[in-house]
Amino acid sequence: PTPLPAIQPSSEPAISTENLARTDSQAPVEFVVTPLNLTAPGETLDFDVLMDTHSVDLSWDLAVKTELATDTGLVAQGQGWPVGSGHHYEGTLSFPARTADGKPLLDGAKRLTLTIKDAGVPERIFVWELSK
């Protein structure tokens, strides 16, 4: 039998191969949230957010309504969102990739939870499993 090639360990968090999009269809608005750069964050961790409704205006400032938390206890508040309006809206929601004291938010994290508060319902929660 031919030996399998060696797998090189990586210090970067790896994302499982499952679909990264997470959907929340509570109340009159459907949210689809997809991480854009979890495997290679720069200054920010960015998420594509698509909102779709037929009954309410979507002019929420998601940066002030969101937080990103890890299972290691680190939390970041949203810092960037292009506020828009209408019944179908998509934009990039950004969070700082490092804590105030400079620690990378994803260091040692196995789970990432994005929470959006007061966007049509009291709370919407999106979770991604990270693997090392």
mmCIF file of C-alpha atoms in Angstrom:
data_model
loop_
_atom_site.group_PDB
_atom_site.id
_atom_site.type_symbol
_atom_site.label_atom_id
_atom_site.label_comp_id
_atom_site.label_asym_id
_atom_site.label_seq_id
_atom_site.Cartn_x
_atom_site.Cartn_y
_atom_site.Cartn_z
ATOM 1 C CA PRO A 1 0.000 0.000 0.000
ATOM 2 C CA THR A 2 1.086 3.545 -0.744
ATOM 3 C CA PRO A 3 1.580 5.696 2.382
ATOM 4 C CA LEU A 4 -0.704 8.685 2.715
ATOM 5 C CA PRO A 5 0.919 12.102 2.493
ATOM 6 C CA ALA A 6 1.685 13.729 5.827
ATOM 7 C CA ILE A 7 -0.730 16.408 6.957
ATOM 8 C CA GLN A 8 1.024 19.525 8.120
ATOM 9 C CA PRO A 9 -0.336 21.006 11.362
ATOM 10 C CA SER A 10 -1.489 24.590 11.189
ATOM 11 C CA SER A 11 -1.676 27.155 13.951
ATOM 12 C CA GLU A 12 -4.534 28.889 12.136
ATOM 13 C CA PRO A 13 -8.068 27.919 13.141
ATOM 14 C CA ALA A 14 -9.599 25.682 10.522
ATOM 15 C CA ILE A 15 -13.238 25.867 9.587
ATOM 16 C CA SER A 16 -15.118 22.636 9.056
ATOM 17 C CA THR A 17 -16.150 21.856 5.506
ATOM 18 C CA GLU A 18 -19.856 22.332 6.195
ATOM 19 C CA ASN A 19 -21.710 25.270 4.676
ATOM 20 C CA LEU A 20 -20.776 28.424 6.611
ATOM 21 C CA ALA A 21 -24.062 30.290 6.035
ATOM 22 C CA ARG A 22 -26.391 30.429 9.069
ATOM 23 C CA THR A 23 -30.075 31.356 8.738
ATOM 24 C CA ASP A 24 -32.568 32.790 11.213
ATOM 25 C CA SER A 25 -36.143 33.131 9.946
ATOM 26 C CA GLN A 26 -37.874 34.452 13.069
ATOM 27 C CA ALA A 27 -40.718 36.960 12.788
ATOM 28 C CA PRO A 28 -41.032 38.986 9.592
ATOM 29 C CA VAL A 29 -37.325 39.042 8.645
ATOM 30 C CA GLU A 30 -35.029 36.286 7.408
ATOM 31 C CA PHE A 31 -31.321 36.757 8.164
ATOM 32 C CA VAL A 32 -28.578 34.807 6.379
ATOM 33 C CA VAL A 33 -25.138 35.371 7.957
ATOM 34 C CA THR A 34 -21.940 34.049 6.352
ATOM 35 C CA PRO A 35 -18.401 34.577 7.726
ATOM 36 C CA LEU A 36 -16.060 35.969 5.082
ATOM 37 C CA ASN A 37 -12.574 35.683 6.617
ATOM 38 C CA LEU A 38 -12.510 33.400 9.678
ATOM 39 C CA THR A 39 -9.513 31.470 8.396
ATOM 40 C CA ALA A 40 -7.477 34.602 7.664
ATOM 41 C CA PRO A 41 -8.788 37.604 9.623
ATOM 42 C CA GLY A 42 -7.125 40.938 9.041
ATOM 43 C CA GLU A 43 -7.878 43.912 11.271
ATOM 44 C CA THR A 44 -11.516 42.827 11.314
ATOM 45 C CA LEU A 45 -13.636 39.691 11.287
ATOM 46 C CA ASP A 46 -16.220 40.204 8.568
ATOM 47 C CA PHE A 47 -19.631 38.638 7.971
ATOM 48 C CA ASP A 48 -21.930 38.959 4.990
ATOM 49 C CA VAL A 49 -25.440 39.678 6.297
ATOM 50 C CA LEU A 50 -28.450 39.325 4.008
ATOM 51 C CA MET A 51 -31.840 40.467 5.319
ATOM 52 C CA ASP A 52 -35.063 39.735 3.504
ATOM 53 C CA THR A 53 -38.592 40.777 4.468
ATOM 54 C CA HIS A 54 -41.894 41.782 2.944
ATOM 55 C CA SER A 55 -43.229 43.877 5.786
ATOM 56 C CA VAL A 56 -40.659 45.964 7.729
ATOM 57 C CA ASP A 57 -37.943 48.500 6.961
ATOM 58 C CA LEU A 58 -34.421 47.112 7.431
ATOM 59 C CA SER A 59 -32.671 50.371 8.363
ATOM 60 C CA TRP A 60 -31.222 48.959 11.598
ATOM 61 C CA ASP A 61 -27.643 49.787 12.630
ATOM 62 C CA LEU A 62 -26.483 46.209 13.152
ATOM 63 C CA ALA A 63 -23.081 47.352 14.469
ATOM 64 C CA VAL A 64 -24.739 48.582 17.681
ATOM 65 C CA LYS A 65 -27.077 45.573 17.910
ATOM 66 C CA THR A 66 -24.464 42.810 17.626
ATOM 67 C CA GLU A 67 -21.736 41.108 19.562
ATOM 68 C CA LEU A 68 -19.351 38.325 18.641
ATOM 69 C CA ALA A 69 -18.333 35.943 21.431
ATOM 70 C CA THR A 70 -15.994 32.970 21.655
ATOM 71 C CA ASP A 71 -16.197 29.950 23.937
ATOM 72 C CA THR A 72 -12.991 31.271 25.558
ATOM 73 C CA GLY A 73 -14.936 34.212 26.998
ATOM 74 C CA LEU A 74 -13.785 36.946 24.627
ATOM 75 C CA VAL A 75 -16.436 39.324 23.282
ATOM 76 C CA ALA A 76 -16.301 41.988 20.560
ATOM 77 C CA GLN A 77 -18.932 44.571 19.698
ATOM 78 C CA GLY A 78 -19.870 45.273 16.095
ATOM 79 C CA GLN A 79 -17.846 48.150 14.675
ATOM 80 C CA GLY A 80 -18.964 48.546 11.099
ATOM 81 C CA TRP A 81 -22.238 48.202 9.183
ATOM 82 C CA PRO A 82 -23.410 50.106 6.090
ATOM 83 C CA VAL A 83 -26.899 51.129 7.261
ATOM 84 C CA GLY A 84 -29.399 50.907 4.428
ATOM 85 C CA SER A 85 -33.102 50.418 3.976
ATOM 86 C CA GLY A 86 -35.719 48.591 1.972
ATOM 87 C CA HIS A 87 -37.095 45.065 2.155
ATOM 88 C CA HIS A 88 -34.025 43.255 0.799
ATOM 89 C CA TYR A 89 -30.668 44.430 2.097
ATOM 90 C CA GLU A 90 -27.163 42.975 2.187
ATOM 91 C CA GLY A 91 -23.954 44.315 3.691
ATOM 92 C CA THR A 92 -20.753 43.426 5.514
ATOM 93 C CA LEU A 93 -20.848 43.449 9.311
ATOM 94 C CA SER A 94 -17.387 43.887 10.873
ATOM 95 C CA PHE A 95 -15.924 43.184 14.312
ATOM 96 C CA PRO A 96 -12.407 43.912 15.605
ATOM 97 C CA ALA A 97 -10.209 40.822 15.183
ATOM 98 C CA ARG A 98 -8.352 41.636 18.419
ATOM 99 C CA THR A 99 -9.453 42.519 21.939
ATOM 100 C CA ALA A 100 -8.713 45.949 23.411
ATOM 101 C CA ASP A 101 -5.477 44.561 24.869
ATOM 102 C CA GLY A 102 -4.370 43.128 21.510
ATOM 103 C CA LYS A 103 -5.249 39.447 21.934
ATOM 104 C CA PRO A 104 -6.520 37.759 18.749
ATOM 105 C CA LEU A 105 -10.225 37.094 19.285
ATOM 106 C CA LEU A 106 -10.076 33.620 17.734
ATOM 107 C CA ASP A 107 -7.025 32.396 19.720
ATOM 108 C CA GLY A 108 -7.903 28.992 21.161
ATOM 109 C CA ALA A 109 -11.588 29.370 20.304
ATOM 110 C CA LYS A 110 -13.617 26.322 19.320
ATOM 111 C CA ARG A 111 -16.966 28.068 18.968
ATOM 112 C CA LEU A 112 -17.960 31.491 17.687
ATOM 113 C CA THR A 113 -21.377 32.993 18.463
ATOM 114 C CA LEU A 114 -22.781 36.076 16.767
ATOM 115 C CA THR A 115 -25.803 37.586 18.533
ATOM 116 C CA ILE A 116 -28.076 40.228 17.005
ATOM 117 C CA LYS A 117 -30.453 41.916 19.454
ATOM 118 C CA ASP A 118 -33.688 43.770 18.758
ATOM 119 C CA ALA A 119 -33.802 43.232 14.994
ATOM 120 C CA GLY A 120 -37.456 42.293 14.596
ATOM 121 C CA VAL A 121 -37.235 39.853 17.538
ATOM 122 C CA PRO A 122 -35.446 40.090 20.926
ATOM 123 C CA GLU A 123 -32.457 37.958 19.843
ATOM 124 C CA ARG A 124 -31.041 36.082 16.860
ATOM 125 C CA ILE A 125 -28.111 33.724 17.475
ATOM 126 C CA PHE A 126 -25.701 32.328 14.871
ATOM 127 C CA VAL A 127 -23.042 29.734 15.857
ATOM 128 C CA TRP A 128 -19.979 28.379 14.051
ATOM 129 C CA GLU A 129 -17.831 25.493 15.266
ATOM 130 C CA LEU A 130 -14.113 26.131 14.764
ATOM 131 C CA SER A 131 -11.645 23.267 14.783
ATOM 132 C CA LYS A 132 -7.942 23.300 15.526
#
